Short mmCIF file of C-alpha atoms and ligand atoms in Angstrom, two decimals:
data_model
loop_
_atom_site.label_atom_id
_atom_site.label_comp_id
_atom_site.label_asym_id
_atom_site.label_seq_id
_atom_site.Cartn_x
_atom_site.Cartn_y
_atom_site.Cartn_z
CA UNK S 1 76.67 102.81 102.13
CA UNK S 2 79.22 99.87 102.54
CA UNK S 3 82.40 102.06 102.20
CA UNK S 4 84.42 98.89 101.66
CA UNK S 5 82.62 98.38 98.71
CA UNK S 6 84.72 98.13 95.69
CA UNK S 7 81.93 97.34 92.97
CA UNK S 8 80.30 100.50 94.29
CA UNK S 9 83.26 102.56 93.99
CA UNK S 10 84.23 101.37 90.84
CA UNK S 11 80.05 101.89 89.34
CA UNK S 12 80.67 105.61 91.19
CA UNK S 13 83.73 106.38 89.20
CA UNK S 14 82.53 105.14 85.62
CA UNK S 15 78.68 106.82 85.95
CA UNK S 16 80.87 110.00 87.37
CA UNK S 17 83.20 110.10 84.48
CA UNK S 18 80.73 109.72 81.54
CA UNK S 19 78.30 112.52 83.43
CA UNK S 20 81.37 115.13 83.48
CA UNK S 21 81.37 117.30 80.31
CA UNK S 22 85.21 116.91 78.71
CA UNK S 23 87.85 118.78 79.72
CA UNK S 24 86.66 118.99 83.64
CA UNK S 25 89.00 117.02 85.59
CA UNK S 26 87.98 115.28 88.64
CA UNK S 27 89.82 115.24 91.83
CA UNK S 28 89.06 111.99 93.61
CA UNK S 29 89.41 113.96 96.97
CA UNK S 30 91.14 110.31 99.09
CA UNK S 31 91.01 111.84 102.68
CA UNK S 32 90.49 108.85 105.41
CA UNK S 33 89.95 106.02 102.22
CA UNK S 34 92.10 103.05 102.49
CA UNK S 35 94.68 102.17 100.03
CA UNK S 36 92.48 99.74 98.40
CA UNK S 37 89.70 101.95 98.31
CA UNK S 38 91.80 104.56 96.42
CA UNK S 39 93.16 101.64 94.47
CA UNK S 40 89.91 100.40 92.83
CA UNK S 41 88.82 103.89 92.19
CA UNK S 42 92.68 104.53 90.23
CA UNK S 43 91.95 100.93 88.45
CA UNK S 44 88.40 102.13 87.39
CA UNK S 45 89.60 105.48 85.78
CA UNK S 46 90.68 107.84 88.44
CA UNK S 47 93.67 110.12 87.16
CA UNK S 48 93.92 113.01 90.27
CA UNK S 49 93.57 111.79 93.58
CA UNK S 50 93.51 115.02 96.16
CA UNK S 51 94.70 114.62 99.91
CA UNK S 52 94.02 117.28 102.70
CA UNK S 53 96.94 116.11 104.81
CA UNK S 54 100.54 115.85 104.31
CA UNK S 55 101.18 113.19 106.22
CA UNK S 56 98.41 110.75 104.86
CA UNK S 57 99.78 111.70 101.49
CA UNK S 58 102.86 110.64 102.25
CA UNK S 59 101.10 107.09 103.75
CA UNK S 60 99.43 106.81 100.73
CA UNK S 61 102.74 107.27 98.22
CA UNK S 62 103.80 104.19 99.72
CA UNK S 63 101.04 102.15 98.66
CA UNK S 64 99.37 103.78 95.27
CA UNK S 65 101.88 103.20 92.75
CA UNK S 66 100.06 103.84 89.58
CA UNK S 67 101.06 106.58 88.23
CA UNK S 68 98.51 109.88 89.01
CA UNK S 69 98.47 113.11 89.67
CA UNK S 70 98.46 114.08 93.14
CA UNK S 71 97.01 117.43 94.42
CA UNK S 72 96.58 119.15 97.95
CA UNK S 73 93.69 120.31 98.55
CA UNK S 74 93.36 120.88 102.39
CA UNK S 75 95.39 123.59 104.53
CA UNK S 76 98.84 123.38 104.33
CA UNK S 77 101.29 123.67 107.22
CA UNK S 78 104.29 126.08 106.57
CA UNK S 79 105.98 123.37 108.40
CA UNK S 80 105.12 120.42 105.38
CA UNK S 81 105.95 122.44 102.89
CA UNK S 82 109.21 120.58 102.65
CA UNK S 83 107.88 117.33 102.32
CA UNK S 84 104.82 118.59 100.58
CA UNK S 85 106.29 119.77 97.44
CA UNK S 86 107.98 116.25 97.34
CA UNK S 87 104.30 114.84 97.08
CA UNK S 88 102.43 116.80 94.83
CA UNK S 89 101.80 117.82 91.62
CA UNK S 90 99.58 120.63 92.05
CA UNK S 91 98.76 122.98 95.45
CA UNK S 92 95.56 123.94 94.87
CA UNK S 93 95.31 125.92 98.61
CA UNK S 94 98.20 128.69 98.91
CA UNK S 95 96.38 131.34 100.55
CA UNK S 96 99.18 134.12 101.71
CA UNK S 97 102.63 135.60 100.49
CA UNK S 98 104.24 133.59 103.56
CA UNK S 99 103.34 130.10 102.36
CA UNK S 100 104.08 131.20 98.61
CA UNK S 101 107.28 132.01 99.59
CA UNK S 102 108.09 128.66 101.40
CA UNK S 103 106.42 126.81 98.97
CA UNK S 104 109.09 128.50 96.23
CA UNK S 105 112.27 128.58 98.55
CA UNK S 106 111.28 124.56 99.00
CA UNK S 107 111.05 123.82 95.53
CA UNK S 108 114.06 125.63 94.05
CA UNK S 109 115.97 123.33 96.50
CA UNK S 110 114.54 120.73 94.91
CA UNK S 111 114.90 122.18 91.19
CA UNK S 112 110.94 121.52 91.06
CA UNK S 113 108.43 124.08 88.94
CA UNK S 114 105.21 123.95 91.29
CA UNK S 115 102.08 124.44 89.41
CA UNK S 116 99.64 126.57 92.50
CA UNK S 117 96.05 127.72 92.66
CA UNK S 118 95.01 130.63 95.27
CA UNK S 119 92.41 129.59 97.10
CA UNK S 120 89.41 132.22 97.62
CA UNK S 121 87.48 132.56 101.09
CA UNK S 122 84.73 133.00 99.18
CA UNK S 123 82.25 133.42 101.95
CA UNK S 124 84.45 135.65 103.69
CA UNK S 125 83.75 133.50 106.92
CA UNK S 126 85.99 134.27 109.37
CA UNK S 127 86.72 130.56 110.46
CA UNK S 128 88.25 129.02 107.06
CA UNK S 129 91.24 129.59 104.93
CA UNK S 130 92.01 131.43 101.50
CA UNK S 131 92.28 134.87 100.84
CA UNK S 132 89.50 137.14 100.35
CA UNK S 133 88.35 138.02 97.40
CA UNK S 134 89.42 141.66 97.42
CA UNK S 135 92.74 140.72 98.60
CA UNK S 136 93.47 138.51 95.43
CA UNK S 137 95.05 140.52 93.56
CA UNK S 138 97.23 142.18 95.64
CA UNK S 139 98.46 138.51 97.00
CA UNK S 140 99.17 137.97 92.82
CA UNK S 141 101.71 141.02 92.55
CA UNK S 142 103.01 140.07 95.57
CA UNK S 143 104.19 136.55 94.56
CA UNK S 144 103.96 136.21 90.52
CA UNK S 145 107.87 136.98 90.49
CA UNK S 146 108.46 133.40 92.69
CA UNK S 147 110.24 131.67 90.06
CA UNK S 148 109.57 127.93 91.63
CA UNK S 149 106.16 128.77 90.90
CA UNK S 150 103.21 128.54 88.34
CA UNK S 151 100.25 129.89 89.14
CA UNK S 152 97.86 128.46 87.25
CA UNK S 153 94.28 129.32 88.72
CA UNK S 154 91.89 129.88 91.57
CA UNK S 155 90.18 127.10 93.90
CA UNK S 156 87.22 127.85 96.58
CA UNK S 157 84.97 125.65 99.23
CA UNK S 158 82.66 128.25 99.35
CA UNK S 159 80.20 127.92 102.54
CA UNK S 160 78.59 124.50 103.19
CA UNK S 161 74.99 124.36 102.81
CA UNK S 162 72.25 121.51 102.86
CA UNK S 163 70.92 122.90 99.37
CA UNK S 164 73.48 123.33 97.02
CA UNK S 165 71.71 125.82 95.10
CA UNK S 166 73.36 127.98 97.61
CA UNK S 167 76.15 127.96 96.82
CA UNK S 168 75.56 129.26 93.41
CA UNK S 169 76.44 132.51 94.43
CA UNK S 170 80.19 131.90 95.80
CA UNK S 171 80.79 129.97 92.83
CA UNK S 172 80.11 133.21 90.77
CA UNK S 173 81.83 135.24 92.35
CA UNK S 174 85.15 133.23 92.00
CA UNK S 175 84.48 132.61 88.66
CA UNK S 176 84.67 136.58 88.20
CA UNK S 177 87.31 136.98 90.18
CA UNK S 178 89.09 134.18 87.76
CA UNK S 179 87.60 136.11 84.47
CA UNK S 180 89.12 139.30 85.79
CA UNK S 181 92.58 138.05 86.68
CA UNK S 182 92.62 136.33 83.44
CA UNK S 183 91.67 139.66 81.55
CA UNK S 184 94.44 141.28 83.02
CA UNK S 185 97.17 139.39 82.06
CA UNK S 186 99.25 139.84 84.46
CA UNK S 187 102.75 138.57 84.24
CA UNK S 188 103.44 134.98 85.35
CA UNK S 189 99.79 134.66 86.07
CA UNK S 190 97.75 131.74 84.10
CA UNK S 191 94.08 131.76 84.88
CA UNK S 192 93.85 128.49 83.40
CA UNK S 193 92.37 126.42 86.01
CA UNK S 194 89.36 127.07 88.43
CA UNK S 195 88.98 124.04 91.29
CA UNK S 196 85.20 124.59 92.94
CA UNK S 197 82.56 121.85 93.71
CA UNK S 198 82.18 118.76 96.09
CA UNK S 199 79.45 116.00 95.60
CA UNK S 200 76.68 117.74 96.53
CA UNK S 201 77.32 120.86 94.36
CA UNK S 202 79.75 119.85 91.43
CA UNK S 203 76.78 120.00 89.19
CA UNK S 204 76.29 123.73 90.04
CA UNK S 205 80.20 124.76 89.93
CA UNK S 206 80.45 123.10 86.58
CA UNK S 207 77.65 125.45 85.39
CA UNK S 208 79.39 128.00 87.05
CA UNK S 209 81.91 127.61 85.04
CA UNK S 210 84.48 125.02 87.20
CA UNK S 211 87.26 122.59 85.39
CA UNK S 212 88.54 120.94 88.85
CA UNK S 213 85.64 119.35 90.68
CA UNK S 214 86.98 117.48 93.97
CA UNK S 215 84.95 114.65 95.12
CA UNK S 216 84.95 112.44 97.90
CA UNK S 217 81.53 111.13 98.90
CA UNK S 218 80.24 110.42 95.98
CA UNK S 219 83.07 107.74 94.82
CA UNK S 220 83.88 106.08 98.16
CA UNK S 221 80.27 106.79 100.11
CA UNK S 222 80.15 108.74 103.44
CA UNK S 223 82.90 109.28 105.76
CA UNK S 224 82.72 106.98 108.70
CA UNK S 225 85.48 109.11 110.34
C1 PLP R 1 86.62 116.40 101.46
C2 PLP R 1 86.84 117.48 100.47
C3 PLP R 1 86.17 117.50 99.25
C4 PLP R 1 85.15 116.47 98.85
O1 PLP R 1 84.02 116.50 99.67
P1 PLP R 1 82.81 115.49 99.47
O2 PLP R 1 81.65 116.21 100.03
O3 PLP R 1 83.16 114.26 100.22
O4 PLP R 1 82.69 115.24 98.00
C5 PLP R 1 86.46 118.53 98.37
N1 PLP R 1 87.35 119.49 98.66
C6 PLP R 1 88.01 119.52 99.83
C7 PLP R 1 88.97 120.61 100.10
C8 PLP R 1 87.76 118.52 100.77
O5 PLP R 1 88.41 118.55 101.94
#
């Protein structure tokens, strides 16, 4: 596909939109688009736009002034925090008690209420961020007193696999993981959001019980870079 193609874009956002039951939100996940790419997709509906780097976040406040909400989704450096919590609305990846701890000192000195989501390693694979799943809840007490911030939910990749059905599998597993947390109420803990799903397997997270899907392909068309 033409990825400079801003009738396609705009077609991908509207047939995306009306297919998503109501109160899932999608992240238009931006990474390597151009402003005007991002720009049509905004114009055609887009609220949440998600960026895996700081610093092309920060490009990219420059030139998308409509107002959205902007989310991290990829790694985050301890050493963007500072900048990062400038930029976003919601960090969907913090993933130890280190990076909690910047993110909070960060905010306070910016008087800003973070809203978070702990991202699971759901595969366990030894190569990609998050915290494992048994780990969870200890990383929770550990961090639920940070006043700067509100943690609001859970977000996993899960493994990458040609047949999304796959998939399935690390998708239920967070999703316990979130029912758990939730039943336990713990203090200063919100399992209100759960972020899980890319193109190729939104449809599955959603019946696995997702309300963030992030998707790039999809809208914008494959990644040339
Ligand atoms: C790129 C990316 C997505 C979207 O992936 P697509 O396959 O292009 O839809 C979702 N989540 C994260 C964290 C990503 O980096």
């Amino acid at each position: 596909m033409e990825t400079n193609n801003f009738n396609i874009i705009k077609q991908n956002v509207t047939v995306l939109q009306q297919s998503l039951p109501s109160g899932v939100i999608l992240v238009a996940a931006a990474k390597t688009r151009l402003p005007d790419e991002v720009n049509v997709a905004i114009n055609a509906g887009i609220k949440t736009i998600g960026y895996n780097y700081v610093q092309e976040a920060e490009k990219m406040h420059r030139v998308i002034t409509n107002d959205v909400q902007w989310h991290m989704i990829g790694h985050l450096q301890r050493n963007k925090v500072k900048k990062a919590v400038t930029l976003f609305d919601m960090i969907e990846t913090i993933d130890s008690v280190k990076l909690a701890e910047i993110v909070n000192r960060q905010c306070a000195l910016i008087g800003k209420e973070m809203p978070v989501l702990i991202e699971i390693n759901s595969g366990k694979e030894s190569n990609k961020t998050g915290v494992l799943p048994e780990n969870v809840r200890t990383l929770l007490k550990q961090i639920n007193n940070l006043p700067n911030l509100k943690i609001q939910g859970l977000m996993t990749m899960g493994p990458r696999f040609g047949n999304p059905e796959d998939a399935r599998p690390y998708f239920k597993l967070t999703k316990s993981l979130f029912d758990q947390l939730k039943k336990e109420e713990m203090p200063n803990v919100e399992m209100h959001f759960l972020s899980m799903g890319m193109s190729n397997s939104y449809r599955i997270a959603i019946e696995e019980g997702a309300n963030i899907v992030r998707i790039g392909t999809m809208l914008f068309g494959e990644r040339i870079s």
